């Protein structure tokens, strides 16, 4: 999937719009954004239940993602998909 950059603490994956589907199934880049751009990121959290409750308290409706993660769609996250995982 694209190119990966290991920063020592985190991993950054650079993918094409077509490769994005493999990283975040069912997710598309926000239409009309000039490329290259940030289309998704993954954040590690201590607990998904607490994370989901916090997101829902702000009106965000997270979707189930791969491996039990939570996904916040791009249109609810300033144009980039945000995946939360433990």
Short mmCIF file of C-alpha atoms in Angstrom, two decimals:
data_model
loop_
_atom_site.label_atom_id
_atom_site.label_comp_id
_atom_site.label_asym_id
_atom_site.label_seq_id
_atom_site.Cartn_x
_atom_site.Cartn_y
_atom_site.Cartn_z
CA UNK A 1 0.00 0.00 0.00
CA UNK A 2 1.77 3.11 -1.16
CA UNK A 3 4.93 4.24 0.57
CA UNK A 4 5.64 4.09 4.29
CA UNK A 5 7.81 6.41 6.35
CA UNK A 6 8.87 5.17 9.79
CA UNK A 7 9.60 8.14 12.05
CA UNK A 8 10.83 5.97 14.92
CA UNK A 9 7.68 6.48 16.98
CA UNK A 10 5.00 6.57 14.31
CA UNK A 11 4.45 5.34 10.79
CA UNK A 12 3.22 7.55 7.96
CA UNK A 13 1.70 5.92 4.88
CA UNK A 14 1.49 7.87 1.65
CA UNK A 15 -1.14 6.40 -0.66
CA UNK A 16 -2.95 7.31 -3.84
CA UNK A 17 -6.72 7.96 -3.72
CA UNK A 18 -7.27 4.45 -5.12
CA UNK A 19 -5.03 2.86 -2.45
CA UNK A 20 -6.96 4.67 0.27
CA UNK A 21 -9.74 2.07 -0.03
CA UNK A 22 -7.30 -0.65 1.13
CA UNK A 23 -6.29 1.39 4.19
CA UNK A 24 -9.79 2.59 5.16
CA UNK A 25 -12.37 0.28 3.50
CA UNK A 26 -15.45 2.15 2.32
CA UNK A 27 -13.83 5.56 2.79
CA UNK A 28 -13.16 8.02 0.01
CA UNK A 29 -11.14 11.24 0.00
CA UNK A 30 -13.26 14.35 0.29
CA UNK A 31 -14.16 15.45 -3.24
CA UNK A 32 -12.57 18.59 -4.59
CA UNK A 33 -9.49 18.59 -2.38
CA UNK A 34 -6.31 19.27 -4.32
CA UNK A 35 -3.78 16.45 -4.15
CA UNK A 36 -1.52 15.74 -2.41
CA UNK A 37 -3.38 16.23 0.85
CA UNK A 38 -3.94 14.52 4.18
CA UNK A 39 -6.92 12.19 3.78
CA UNK A 40 -6.66 10.01 6.88
CA UNK A 41 -4.87 9.44 10.12
CA UNK A 42 -4.88 6.86 12.88
CA UNK A 43 -4.81 7.69 16.58
CA UNK A 44 -4.12 5.22 19.38
CA UNK A 45 -6.40 5.62 22.42
CA UNK A 46 -6.58 3.88 25.79
CA UNK A 47 -10.20 2.77 25.43
CA UNK A 48 -12.57 2.71 22.48
CA UNK A 49 -15.71 2.86 24.63
CA UNK A 50 -14.56 6.10 26.26
CA UNK A 51 -13.43 7.44 22.90
CA UNK A 52 -16.79 6.65 21.30
CA UNK A 53 -18.66 8.29 24.17
CA UNK A 54 -16.51 11.40 23.91
CA UNK A 55 -17.04 11.64 20.16
CA UNK A 56 -20.79 11.11 20.47
CA UNK A 57 -21.01 13.78 23.17
CA UNK A 58 -19.86 16.29 20.54
CA UNK A 59 -22.39 15.11 17.95
CA UNK A 60 -19.95 12.95 15.97
CA UNK A 61 -21.23 9.51 14.91
CA UNK A 62 -18.16 7.22 14.64
CA UNK A 63 -18.45 4.21 12.33
CA UNK A 64 -17.00 0.74 12.95
CA UNK A 65 -13.66 0.28 11.22
CA UNK A 66 -11.16 -2.50 10.54
CA UNK A 67 -9.97 -4.48 13.56
CA UNK A 68 -12.58 -2.96 15.88
CA UNK A 69 -11.41 0.61 15.29
CA UNK A 70 -13.69 3.63 15.16
CA UNK A 71 -13.77 5.83 12.05
CA UNK A 72 -14.83 9.45 11.88
CA UNK A 73 -15.76 10.30 8.29
CA UNK A 74 -13.90 13.06 6.49
CA UNK A 75 -16.92 15.34 6.35
CA UNK A 76 -17.09 15.28 10.16
CA UNK A 77 -13.33 15.70 10.67
CA UNK A 78 -12.25 18.74 8.63
CA UNK A 79 -11.68 16.74 5.45
CA UNK A 80 -9.58 13.83 6.73
CA UNK A 81 -10.77 10.45 8.00
CA UNK A 82 -9.70 9.82 11.60
CA UNK A 83 -9.38 6.23 12.81
CA UNK A 84 -9.18 5.53 16.53
CA UNK A 85 -7.73 2.22 17.74
CA UNK A 86 -6.20 0.65 20.86
#
